[in-house]
mmCIF file of C-alpha atoms in Angstrom:
data_model
loop_
_atom_site.group_PDB
_atom_site.id
_atom_site.type_symbol
_atom_site.label_atom_id
_atom_site.label_comp_id
_atom_site.label_asym_id
_atom_site.label_seq_id
_atom_site.Cartn_x
_atom_site.Cartn_y
_atom_site.Cartn_z
ATOM 1 C CA MET Z 1 270.245 162.282 175.860
ATOM 2 C CA ARG Z 2 270.911 163.971 173.057
ATOM 3 C CA ASN Z 3 268.822 166.977 171.724
ATOM 4 C CA VAL Z 4 265.326 165.747 169.797
ATOM 5 C CA ASP Z 5 263.376 167.577 167.120
ATOM 6 C CA GLU Z 6 259.523 168.548 168.186
ATOM 7 C CA ASN Z 7 258.852 166.043 164.884
ATOM 8 C CA ASN Z 8 260.417 163.198 166.955
ATOM 9 C CA LEU Z 9 259.536 164.297 170.624
ATOM 10 C CA TRP Z 10 256.808 161.342 170.589
ATOM 11 C CA ARG Z 11 259.589 158.814 170.095
ATOM 12 C CA LEU Z 12 260.650 159.899 173.750
ATOM 13 C CA GLU Z 13 257.175 158.519 175.107
ATOM 14 C CA THR Z 14 257.385 155.478 177.233
ATOM 15 C CA PRO Z 15 255.647 154.099 180.483
ATOM 16 C CA GLY Z 16 258.734 152.322 181.882
ATOM 17 C CA ALA Z 17 259.389 148.688 182.575
ATOM 18 C CA ASP Z 18 258.511 147.818 185.972
ATOM 19 C CA GLY Z 19 258.922 144.383 186.663
ATOM 20 C CA TRP Z 20 260.916 143.670 183.806
ATOM 21 C CA ALA Z 21 263.626 141.022 184.366
ATOM 22 C CA LYS Z 22 265.693 142.710 181.874
ATOM 23 C CA SER Z 23 266.222 145.845 180.700
ATOM 24 C CA VAL Z 24 266.047 147.435 176.881
ATOM 25 C CA TRP Z 25 268.562 150.043 177.172
ATOM 26 C CA PRO Z 26 271.885 149.594 175.401
ATOM 27 C CA ASP Z 27 273.944 150.763 178.658
ATOM 28 C CA SER Z 28 272.395 148.581 180.856
ATOM 29 C CA ASP Z 29 273.917 145.660 182.957
ATOM 30 C CA ASN Z 30 271.623 143.267 182.383
ATOM 31 C CA LYS Z 31 270.172 143.697 178.581
ATOM 32 C CA TYR Z 32 267.644 141.473 176.285
ATOM 33 C CA THR Z 33 269.662 140.022 173.466
ATOM 34 C CA MET Z 34 267.807 142.511 171.008
ATOM 35 C CA ILE Z 35 267.836 141.141 167.032
ATOM 36 C CA SER Z 36 266.361 143.748 164.501
ATOM 37 C CA CYS Z 37 265.194 141.439 161.717
ATOM 38 C CA ASP Z 38 264.681 143.886 159.471
ATOM 39 C CA SER Z 39 266.882 146.631 158.727
ATOM 40 C CA HIS Z 40 268.517 148.228 155.792
ATOM 41 C CA ALA Z 41 271.575 148.650 153.654
ATOM 42 C CA VAL Z 42 272.726 151.944 152.675
ATOM 43 C CA GLU Z 43 274.329 151.128 149.027
ATOM 44 C CA PRO Z 44 276.392 153.695 147.512
ATOM 45 C CA VAL Z 45 274.830 154.874 144.432
ATOM 46 C CA ASP Z 46 277.346 153.665 141.662
ATOM 47 C CA LEU Z 47 277.418 149.954 143.099
ATOM 48 C CA LEU Z 48 275.353 148.439 140.236
ATOM 49 C CA ALA Z 49 277.236 150.910 137.311
ATOM 50 C CA LYS Z 50 280.221 149.546 138.922
ATOM 51 C CA ARG Z 51 279.637 145.757 138.637
ATOM 52 C CA VAL Z 52 277.354 145.556 136.335
ATOM 53 C CA ASP Z 53 277.937 144.673 132.432
ATOM 54 C CA SER Z 54 278.024 147.612 130.182
ATOM 55 C CA ARG Z 55 275.207 146.631 127.927
ATOM 56 C CA PHE Z 56 272.759 146.887 130.773
ATOM 57 C CA HIS Z 57 273.578 150.638 132.233
ATOM 58 C CA ASP Z 58 271.082 152.428 130.236
ATOM 59 C CA ARG Z 59 268.619 149.960 132.070
ATOM 60 C CA LEU Z 60 269.815 150.555 135.562
ATOM 61 C CA PRO Z 61 267.959 152.270 138.495
ATOM 62 C CA ARG Z 62 268.218 156.252 138.159
ATOM 63 C CA VAL Z 63 267.049 159.521 139.186
ATOM 64 C CA GLN Z 64 266.466 161.503 135.746
ATOM 65 C CA VAL Z 65 266.370 165.358 135.804
ATOM 66 C CA ASP Z 66 263.420 166.469 132.755
ATOM 67 C CA GLU Z 67 263.300 170.538 131.067
ATOM 68 C CA ASP Z 68 261.448 171.354 133.993
ATOM 69 C CA GLY Z 69 264.279 170.500 137.060
ATOM 70 C CA SER Z 70 261.855 167.958 138.700
ATOM 71 C CA LYS Z 71 263.657 164.790 139.459
ATOM 72 C CA TRP Z 72 262.310 161.399 138.702
ATOM 73 C CA HIS Z 73 262.658 157.994 139.799
ATOM 74 C CA ILE Z 74 263.244 155.496 137.186
ATOM 75 C CA VAL Z 75 263.043 151.727 137.431
ATOM 76 C CA GLU Z 76 262.364 149.120 134.805
ATOM 77 C CA GLY Z 77 259.199 147.380 135.306
ATOM 78 C CA MET Z 78 258.180 150.416 137.361
ATOM 79 C CA GLU Z 79 256.099 153.459 136.724
ATOM 80 C CA PRO Z 80 258.422 156.573 136.751
ATOM 81 C CA ALA Z 81 258.093 158.337 140.259
ATOM 82 C CA ARG Z 82 259.135 161.899 141.215
ATOM 83 C CA TRP Z 83 261.781 161.749 143.529
ATOM 84 C CA ILE Z 84 260.319 164.675 146.562
ATOM 85 C CA MET Z 85 262.633 165.118 148.779
ATOM 86 C CA ASP Z 86 266.632 165.096 149.387
ATOM 87 C CA ASN Z 87 268.168 165.300 152.370
ATOM 88 C CA GLU Z 88 268.878 168.836 152.419
ATOM 89 C CA ASP Z 89 264.645 169.034 152.849
ATOM 90 C CA LEU Z 90 264.796 167.263 156.084
ATOM 91 C CA SER Z 91 266.064 168.864 159.513
ATOM 92 C CA GLY Z 92 266.452 167.139 162.931
ATOM 93 C CA GLU Z 93 266.308 163.119 163.548
ATOM 94 C CA ASP Z 94 264.807 162.750 159.981
ATOM 95 C CA ARG Z 95 267.571 163.889 158.563
ATOM 96 C CA GLU Z 96 270.049 162.021 160.524
ATOM 97 C CA ARG Z 97 268.037 159.254 159.373
ATOM 98 C CA ASN Z 98 268.481 160.307 156.025
ATOM 99 C CA ALA Z 99 272.583 160.442 156.065
ATOM 100 C CA VAL Z 100 273.826 157.422 157.439
ATOM 101 C CA GLY Z 101 276.564 156.334 155.467
ATOM 102 C CA THR Z 102 277.956 153.184 154.050
ATOM 103 C CA ASP Z 103 280.865 152.122 156.482
ATOM 104 C CA PRO Z 104 279.770 149.157 158.369
ATOM 105 C CA GLU Z 105 281.707 150.028 161.567
ATOM 106 C CA GLU Z 106 280.158 153.495 162.144
ATOM 107 C CA ARG Z 107 276.476 151.126 161.485
ATOM 108 C CA LEU Z 108 277.777 148.986 163.932
ATOM 109 C CA ARG Z 109 278.357 152.178 166.520
ATOM 110 C CA HIS Z 110 274.584 153.335 165.623
ATOM 111 C CA GLN Z 111 273.225 149.832 166.544
ATOM 112 C CA GLU Z 112 275.051 149.506 169.760
ATOM 113 C CA ARG Z 113 272.995 153.297 170.561
ATOM 114 C CA ASP Z 114 269.859 151.698 169.851
ATOM 115 C CA GLY Z 115 270.451 148.492 172.340
ATOM 116 C CA VAL Z 116 270.930 146.580 169.107
ATOM 117 C CA ASP Z 117 272.848 143.049 169.067
ATOM 118 C CA GLY Z 118 272.728 142.130 165.786
ATOM 119 C CA GLU Z 119 270.616 142.858 162.915
ATOM 120 C CA ILE Z 120 269.067 141.140 159.189
ATOM 121 C CA ILE Z 121 269.874 143.399 156.634
ATOM 122 C CA PHE Z 122 267.822 143.540 153.271
ATOM 123 C CA PRO Z 123 268.526 146.397 150.285
ATOM 124 C CA ASN Z 124 267.426 149.755 150.309
ATOM 125 C CA LYS Z 125 267.570 151.508 146.992
ATOM 126 C CA PHE Z 126 267.974 148.106 145.273
ATOM 127 C CA SER Z 127 265.005 145.826 146.054
ATOM 128 C CA VAL Z 128 263.429 147.399 143.071
ATOM 129 C CA ILE Z 129 265.317 144.807 141.059
ATOM 130 C CA PHE Z 130 262.768 142.710 141.254
ATOM 131 C CA ALA Z 131 260.245 144.769 139.126
ATOM 132 C CA THR Z 132 262.137 144.003 136.027
ATOM 133 C CA ARG Z 133 260.821 140.783 133.786
ATOM 134 C CA ASP Z 134 264.469 140.454 132.646
ATOM 135 C CA PRO Z 135 265.062 137.487 134.325
ATOM 136 C CA GLU Z 136 268.765 138.379 132.648
ATOM 137 C CA PHE Z 137 268.900 141.821 133.555
ATOM 138 C CA ALA Z 138 267.484 141.018 137.069
ATOM 139 C CA PHE Z 139 270.048 138.127 138.254
ATOM 140 C CA ALA Z 140 272.759 140.618 136.884
ATOM 141 C CA GLN Z 141 271.754 143.041 139.485
ATOM 142 C CA ALA Z 142 271.465 140.537 142.394
ATOM 143 C CA ARG Z 143 274.651 139.267 142.028
ATOM 144 C CA ALA Z 144 276.154 142.489 142.327
ATOM 145 C CA TYR Z 145 274.176 143.221 145.110
ATOM 146 C CA ASN Z 146 275.034 140.288 146.874
ATOM 147 C CA ASP Z 147 278.960 140.602 145.908
ATOM 148 C CA TRP Z 148 278.628 143.877 147.097
ATOM 149 C CA ALA Z 149 276.558 143.176 151.321
ATOM 150 C CA TRP Z 150 278.898 140.075 151.281
ATOM 151 C CA GLU Z 151 282.150 141.939 151.390
ATOM 152 C CA THR Z 152 280.764 145.059 152.915
ATOM 153 C CA TYR Z 153 278.774 143.038 156.379
ATOM 154 C CA GLY Z 154 280.467 139.536 155.590
ATOM 155 C CA PRO Z 155 282.988 140.415 157.840
ATOM 156 C CA HIS Z 156 280.404 141.092 160.736
ATOM 157 C CA VAL Z 157 278.221 138.392 160.076
ATOM 158 C CA HIS Z 158 278.032 137.724 164.001
ATOM 159 C CA ARG Z 159 276.237 140.601 164.106
ATOM 160 C CA LEU Z 160 275.439 142.448 160.655
ATOM 161 C CA SER Z 161 273.950 139.474 158.609
ATOM 162 C CA PRO Z 162 272.403 140.611 155.141
ATOM 163 C CA MET Z 163 269.690 138.491 153.000
ATOM 164 C CA ALA Z 164 271.124 137.534 149.494
ATOM 165 C CA LEU Z 165 268.408 139.008 146.682
ATOM 166 C CA ILE Z 166 267.261 136.052 145.117
ATOM 167 C CA PRO Z 167 264.807 136.845 142.176
ATOM 168 C CA THR Z 168 262.431 134.039 141.250
ATOM 169 C CA MET Z 169 260.979 134.523 137.881
ATOM 170 C CA ASP Z 170 263.804 131.944 136.362
ATOM 171 C CA ILE Z 171 263.907 128.693 138.284
ATOM 172 C CA ASP Z 172 266.911 127.445 137.247
ATOM 173 C CA MET Z 173 269.034 131.055 137.371
ATOM 174 C CA ALA Z 174 267.569 131.238 141.053
ATOM 175 C CA ILE Z 175 269.051 127.724 142.274
ATOM 176 C CA ASP Z 176 272.313 128.813 140.980
ATOM 177 C CA GLU Z 177 272.397 131.674 142.639
ATOM 178 C CA ILE Z 178 271.317 130.379 146.130
ATOM 179 C CA GLU Z 179 274.130 127.822 145.804
ATOM 180 C CA ARG Z 180 276.630 130.538 144.762
ATOM 181 C CA ILE Z 181 275.358 132.701 147.785
ATOM 182 C CA ARG Z 182 275.201 129.361 150.258
ATOM 183 C CA ARG Z 183 279.085 128.292 149.752
ATOM 184 C CA MET Z 184 279.618 132.716 150.754
ATOM 185 C CA GLY Z 185 278.483 131.969 153.838
ATOM 186 C CA PHE Z 186 274.739 133.882 153.737
ATOM 187 C CA ARG Z 187 272.392 132.822 156.438
ATOM 188 C CA GLY Z 188 269.531 133.656 154.212
ATOM 189 C CA VAL Z 189 267.667 134.782 151.195
ATOM 190 C CA THR Z 190 264.919 137.677 150.273
ATOM 191 C CA ILE Z 191 263.058 136.958 147.525
ATOM 192 C CA PRO Z 192 259.754 138.550 145.873
ATOM 193 C CA VAL Z 193 256.464 138.867 147.554
ATOM 194 C CA ARG Z 194 255.060 137.573 143.530
ATOM 195 C CA PRO Z 195 257.814 136.174 141.395
ATOM 196 C CA ILE Z 196 256.558 137.493 138.331
ATOM 197 C CA TYR Z 197 256.288 141.819 139.341
ATOM 198 C CA GLY Z 198 252.668 143.274 139.183
ATOM 199 C CA SER Z 199 251.255 140.159 137.681
ATOM 200 C CA THR Z 200 247.687 139.665 138.401
ATOM 201 C CA SER Z 201 247.128 137.046 136.059
ATOM 202 C CA ALA Z 202 246.064 133.258 137.343
ATOM 203 C CA LEU Z 203 248.048 132.498 133.898
ATOM 204 C CA GLU Z 204 251.535 133.799 135.575
ATOM 205 C CA ALA Z 205 253.617 132.137 137.523
ATOM 206 C CA HIS Z 206 253.158 132.058 141.330
ATOM 207 C CA TYR Z 207 254.729 129.777 144.312
ATOM 208 C CA HIS Z 208 251.844 127.099 144.564
ATOM 209 C CA ARG Z 209 252.867 125.858 141.249
ATOM 210 C CA PRO Z 210 254.123 122.638 141.003
ATOM 211 C CA GLU Z 211 257.148 123.906 138.833
ATOM 212 C CA TYR Z 212 258.134 125.821 141.959
ATOM 213 C CA ASP Z 213 258.818 122.961 144.195
ATOM 214 C CA ARG Z 214 262.318 122.573 142.633
ATOM 215 C CA LEU Z 215 263.043 125.856 144.166
ATOM 216 C CA TRP Z 216 261.465 125.144 147.472
ATOM 217 C CA ALA Z 217 263.615 122.183 147.439
ATOM 218 C CA CYS Z 218 266.445 123.861 147.202
ATOM 219 C CA LEU Z 219 265.779 126.239 149.738
ATOM 220 C CA GLU Z 220 264.713 123.453 151.937
ATOM 221 C CA ASP Z 221 267.948 121.515 151.360
ATOM 222 C CA SER Z 222 269.997 124.804 151.971
ATOM 223 C CA GLY Z 223 268.619 125.303 155.355
ATOM 224 C CA LEU Z 224 268.541 129.282 154.507
ATOM 225 C CA PRO Z 225 265.354 131.076 155.907
ATOM 226 C CA VAL Z 226 262.798 132.344 153.365
ATOM 227 C CA THR Z 227 262.177 136.509 153.524
ATOM 228 C CA ALA Z 228 259.705 138.435 151.851
ATOM 229 C CA HIS Z 229 260.284 142.033 152.061
ATOM 230 C CA VAL Z 230 257.374 144.396 151.531
ATOM 231 C CA GLY Z 231 256.614 146.117 148.248
ATOM 232 C CA THR Z 232 258.368 143.883 146.280
ATOM 233 C CA GLY Z 233 255.689 142.150 144.679
ATOM 234 C CA LYS Z 234 254.033 145.326 142.691
ATOM 235 C CA ASP Z 235 255.013 148.825 142.980
ATOM 236 C CA PRO Z 236 253.267 150.634 145.753
ATOM 237 C CA ARG Z 237 252.771 153.569 144.816
ATOM 238 C CA THR Z 238 249.470 153.142 143.176
ATOM 239 C CA THR Z 239 247.235 155.978 144.925
ATOM 240 C CA ARG Z 240 247.906 159.365 143.844
ATOM 241 C CA GLY Z 241 246.990 162.239 145.977
ATOM 242 C CA ARG Z 242 245.273 162.961 149.110
ATOM 243 C CA GLY Z 243 245.496 160.005 151.491
ATOM 244 C CA GLY Z 244 248.000 158.101 148.864
ATOM 245 C CA ALA Z 245 251.068 158.176 151.312
ATOM 246 C CA VAL Z 246 249.281 156.498 153.811
ATOM 247 C CA THR Z 247 246.759 153.799 151.499
ATOM 248 C CA ASN Z 248 250.142 153.173 149.440
ATOM 249 C CA TYR Z 249 252.022 152.022 152.801
ATOM 250 C CA VAL Z 250 249.247 150.208 154.422
ATOM 251 C CA ALA Z 251 246.969 148.699 151.244
ATOM 252 C CA HIS Z 252 249.643 148.669 148.310
ATOM 253 C CA ALA Z 253 252.919 148.015 150.158
ATOM 254 C CA LEU Z 254 252.014 145.836 153.398
ATOM 255 C CA ALA Z 255 248.684 144.094 152.189
ATOM 256 C CA PRO Z 256 250.220 142.196 149.796
ATOM 257 C CA SER Z 257 252.016 139.945 152.299
ATOM 258 C CA VAL Z 258 248.690 138.056 153.293
ATOM 259 C CA GLU Z 259 248.483 136.541 149.455
ATOM 260 C CA PHE Z 260 252.450 135.075 149.793
ATOM 261 C CA MET Z 261 251.804 133.233 153.434
ATOM 262 C CA SER Z 262 248.483 132.010 152.989
ATOM 263 C CA LEU Z 263 249.436 130.713 149.514
ATOM 264 C CA LEU Z 264 252.120 128.849 151.144
ATOM 265 C CA CYS Z 265 250.156 127.421 154.226
ATOM 266 C CA SER Z 266 247.006 126.695 152.034
ATOM 267 C CA SER Z 267 248.785 125.716 148.902
ATOM 268 C CA GLY Z 268 250.507 121.995 150.858
ATOM 269 C CA VAL Z 269 254.312 123.897 150.123
ATOM 270 C CA LEU Z 270 255.379 124.087 153.713
ATOM 271 C CA GLU Z 271 253.404 120.799 154.225
ATOM 272 C CA ARG Z 272 255.373 119.061 151.165
ATOM 273 C CA PHE Z 273 258.587 121.139 152.541
ATOM 274 C CA PRO Z 274 258.834 120.673 156.307
ATOM 275 C CA GLY Z 275 262.195 122.174 156.605
ATOM 276 C CA LEU Z 276 261.155 125.647 155.363
ATOM 277 C CA ARG Z 277 261.179 128.433 157.141
ATOM 278 C CA VAL Z 278 259.507 131.791 155.718
ATOM 279 C CA VAL Z 279 259.413 135.362 157.026
ATOM 280 C CA SER Z 280 256.978 138.036 156.156
ATOM 281 C CA VAL Z 281 258.755 140.985 156.543
ATOM 282 C CA GLU Z 282 258.104 144.931 157.572
ATOM 283 C CA SER Z 283 254.525 143.629 157.119
ATOM 284 C CA GLY Z 284 253.330 144.006 160.839
ATOM 285 C CA VAL Z 285 252.094 140.885 162.888
ATOM 286 C CA GLY Z 286 248.345 141.790 164.026
ATOM 287 C CA TRP Z 287 247.254 140.089 160.552
ATOM 288 C CA PHE Z 288 249.299 136.416 161.529
ATOM 289 C CA PRO Z 289 246.165 135.727 164.401
ATOM 290 C CA TRP Z 290 243.814 137.290 161.547
ATOM 291 C CA CYS Z 291 244.445 135.241 158.500
ATOM 292 C CA GLY Z 292 245.291 131.763 160.283
ATOM 293 C CA GLN Z 293 241.465 132.194 161.447
ATOM 294 C CA ALA Z 294 240.615 133.049 158.258
ATOM 295 C CA MET Z 295 242.257 130.392 156.336
ATOM 296 C CA ASP Z 296 240.709 127.936 158.351
ATOM 297 C CA GLU Z 297 237.247 129.158 158.162
ATOM 298 C CA ALA Z 298 237.708 128.849 154.685
ATOM 299 C CA TYR Z 299 239.398 126.059 154.676
ATOM 300 C CA ARG Z 300 236.572 124.182 156.683
ATOM 301 C CA LYS Z 301 233.859 126.039 155.248
ATOM 302 C CA HIS Z 302 234.796 125.622 151.985
ATOM 303 C CA HIS Z 303 235.728 122.347 151.877
ATOM 304 C CA MET Z 304 233.993 121.710 148.604
ATOM 305 C CA TRP Z 305 236.179 124.282 146.893
ATOM 306 C CA SER Z 306 239.693 123.795 149.340
ATOM 307 C CA PHE Z 307 242.533 121.757 147.307
ATOM 308 C CA PRO Z 308 244.524 119.909 148.239
ATOM 309 C CA LYS Z 309 243.384 118.171 151.297
ATOM 310 C CA LEU Z 310 246.049 118.803 154.102
ATOM 311 C CA LYS Z 311 247.072 117.180 157.029
ATOM 312 C CA HIS Z 312 246.381 119.979 159.266
ATOM 313 C CA LEU Z 313 244.657 123.508 158.967
ATOM 314 C CA PRO Z 314 246.050 126.075 156.963
ATOM 315 C CA SER Z 315 246.656 127.997 160.365
ATOM 316 C CA ASP Z 316 249.214 125.214 161.719
ATOM 317 C CA TYR Z 317 251.671 125.997 158.913
ATOM 318 C CA LEU Z 318 251.333 129.049 159.862
ATOM 319 C CA LYS Z 319 252.414 129.162 163.199
ATOM 320 C CA THR Z 320 254.923 126.527 162.934
ATOM 321 C CA GLN Z 321 256.470 127.495 160.121
ATOM 322 C CA CYS Z 322 256.297 131.219 159.084
ATOM 323 C CA PHE Z 323 257.407 134.561 160.974
ATOM 324 C CA ALA Z 324 256.886 138.604 160.520
ATOM 325 C CA THR Z 325 258.220 141.529 161.699
ATOM 326 C CA PHE Z 326 257.261 144.315 162.920
ATOM 327 C CA MET Z 327 258.372 147.803 164.204
ATOM 328 C CA GLU Z 328 255.776 149.388 166.429
ATOM 329 C CA ASP Z 329 252.548 146.897 166.348
ATOM 330 C CA PRO Z 330 250.997 146.817 170.043
ATOM 331 C CA VAL Z 331 247.770 145.411 168.214
ATOM 332 C CA GLY Z 332 249.282 142.736 167.151
ATOM 333 C CA LEU Z 333 251.809 141.881 170.406
ATOM 334 C CA SER Z 334 248.440 141.768 171.891
ATOM 335 C CA LEU Z 335 246.882 139.171 170.391
ATOM 336 C CA ALA Z 336 250.266 136.800 170.422
ATOM 337 C CA GLU Z 337 249.940 134.703 173.429
ATOM 338 C CA GLU Z 338 245.932 134.744 173.516
ATOM 339 C CA PHE Z 339 246.103 132.704 169.987
ATOM 340 C CA GLY Z 340 249.411 131.302 169.701
ATOM 341 C CA TYR Z 341 251.507 133.536 167.957
ATOM 342 C CA SER Z 342 254.561 134.318 170.671
ATOM 343 C CA GLU Z 343 257.138 132.483 168.457
ATOM 344 C CA SER Z 344 256.072 133.942 165.363
ATOM 345 C CA MET Z 345 256.789 137.208 165.920
ATOM 346 C CA LEU Z 346 260.341 139.138 165.034
ATOM 347 C CA TRP Z 347 261.318 142.440 166.673
ATOM 348 C CA SER Z 348 262.855 145.017 163.980
ATOM 349 C CA ASN Z 349 264.173 148.698 164.190
ATOM 350 C CA ASP Z 350 264.017 149.079 160.456
ATOM 351 C CA TYR Z 351 267.180 151.049 160.694
ATOM 352 C CA PRO Z 352 267.774 153.813 158.790
ATOM 353 C CA HIS Z 353 264.546 154.251 158.044
ATOM 354 C CA GLN Z 354 262.017 156.968 159.099
ATOM 355 C CA GLU Z 355 259.029 154.235 159.453
ATOM 356 C CA GLY Z 356 261.506 152.684 161.989
ATOM 357 C CA SER Z 357 261.903 153.572 165.572
ATOM 358 C CA TRP Z 358 265.887 153.839 165.412
ATOM 359 C CA PRO Z 359 267.176 155.713 167.483
ATOM 360 C CA HIS Z 360 264.666 155.423 170.458
ATOM 361 C CA SER Z 361 264.084 151.258 170.331
ATOM 362 C CA ALA Z 362 263.798 151.500 174.110
ATOM 363 C CA GLN Z 363 261.188 153.422 174.672
ATOM 364 C CA ALA Z 364 258.813 152.300 171.669
ATOM 365 C CA ILE Z 365 259.422 148.888 173.146
ATOM 366 C CA GLU Z 366 258.537 149.668 176.638
ATOM 367 C CA ARG Z 367 255.613 150.838 174.547
ATOM 368 C CA GLN Z 368 254.387 148.093 173.391
ATOM 369 C CA MET Z 369 255.446 144.727 175.617
ATOM 370 C CA ASN Z 370 254.099 145.564 178.704
ATOM 371 C CA ARG Z 371 251.389 143.301 178.773
ATOM 372 C CA LEU Z 372 253.361 140.059 177.384
ATOM 373 C CA SER Z 373 255.126 137.274 179.425
ATOM 374 C CA GLU Z 374 258.695 137.416 180.110
ATOM 375 C CA ALA Z 375 259.107 134.601 177.722
ATOM 376 C CA THR Z 376 257.262 136.000 175.003
ATOM 377 C CA ARG Z 377 258.853 139.255 175.357
ATOM 378 C CA ALA Z 378 262.296 137.632 175.215
ATOM 379 C CA LYS Z 379 261.359 135.702 172.247
ATOM 380 C CA ILE Z 380 260.095 137.939 170.076
ATOM 381 C CA LEU Z 381 263.099 140.912 170.791
ATOM 382 C CA GLY Z 382 265.705 138.192 169.887
ATOM 383 C CA GLU Z 383 265.715 134.647 171.289
ATOM 384 C CA THR Z 384 263.718 133.638 168.240
ATOM 385 C CA ALA Z 385 265.783 135.388 165.623
ATOM 386 C CA LYS Z 386 269.172 133.907 167.185
ATOM 387 C CA ALA Z 387 267.808 130.301 166.532
ATOM 388 C CA LEU Z 388 266.362 131.143 163.015
ATOM 389 C CA PHE Z 389 269.226 132.989 161.800
ATOM 390 C CA GLY Z 390 272.004 131.141 162.866
ATOM 391 C CA PHE Z 391 273.095 134.257 164.905
ATOM 392 C CA ASP Z 392 275.862 133.521 168.207
ATOM 393 C CA VAL Z 393 275.840 136.852 169.922
#
């Protein structure tokens, strides 16, 4: 085993896996199929500058240095944010995770080291393209990213499966890009949690509005799973100062996923489009049983206001058409079997992010999954993802 620095020693803790039929260790002869349903691309910093029309260059995401030497992350549609840490400020495994390169062959070796047989890949630097309210600018960036992602990971799509970026503020442009990436061979798309970044107005576009039925019909016809990663509906860097890092992650990055899923379940979108499969990414899974119960309670007790009238309870659509990914969520896993969400939960190692479990996923899984049945454990680690995303591993 490689030397592990003090700040990451906790990652090695494990109760073991007595009684498990298979193993999660990468060198095992009898290993579970393990598919990470949330990993991240490592894009070259000049990806957009090389591929997007020059008329947009002065608007692209960038790091800017002010007169005091401070670095700022500048993104259209977001407040400037101080660039706090570079790789040279990190050490040990934290630095290793932050220094991963763009080479897909290296990526495959890294995932083999972690026991991962396949992965769903999301943007890293460039999910921020959803922040602009200019659809022409958004799609210029999305097409550039999608072309690069397929060129880079497409030759390895049996193991490395990128999700195509689809901005949704312009439905016609979104449908055109869905058709284009489907012909390329993508296995899924990723859309923002809200179509209009940062919107809180009931008057602005949202996914339950009738005009979005054309988008859902296109996606249902495509057969592609629809994913929505946390942090793509609003700027999560909302709370500053003491406790801000934790509060931003919990309240401003993860929590908006609840609105996204409950809206699709309760508005009739999933009832009208039963072929849709929707995944909330990196939001954790503990809220799924709570959300299902809360939606049903509201639907029954507020029947005088609940519209439309559905053929089933909202939780039924959550259980049959919706999924969520997690890295470490023992609370959510403890509720999976009791409340009927065993087939809704998808494991991930979030490679190469610091909040992920790479390269110690075996220990993280053993810490969480001891109380699950063998069938549920196999589904969550990879069997559900194989069917959902069409993997052949």
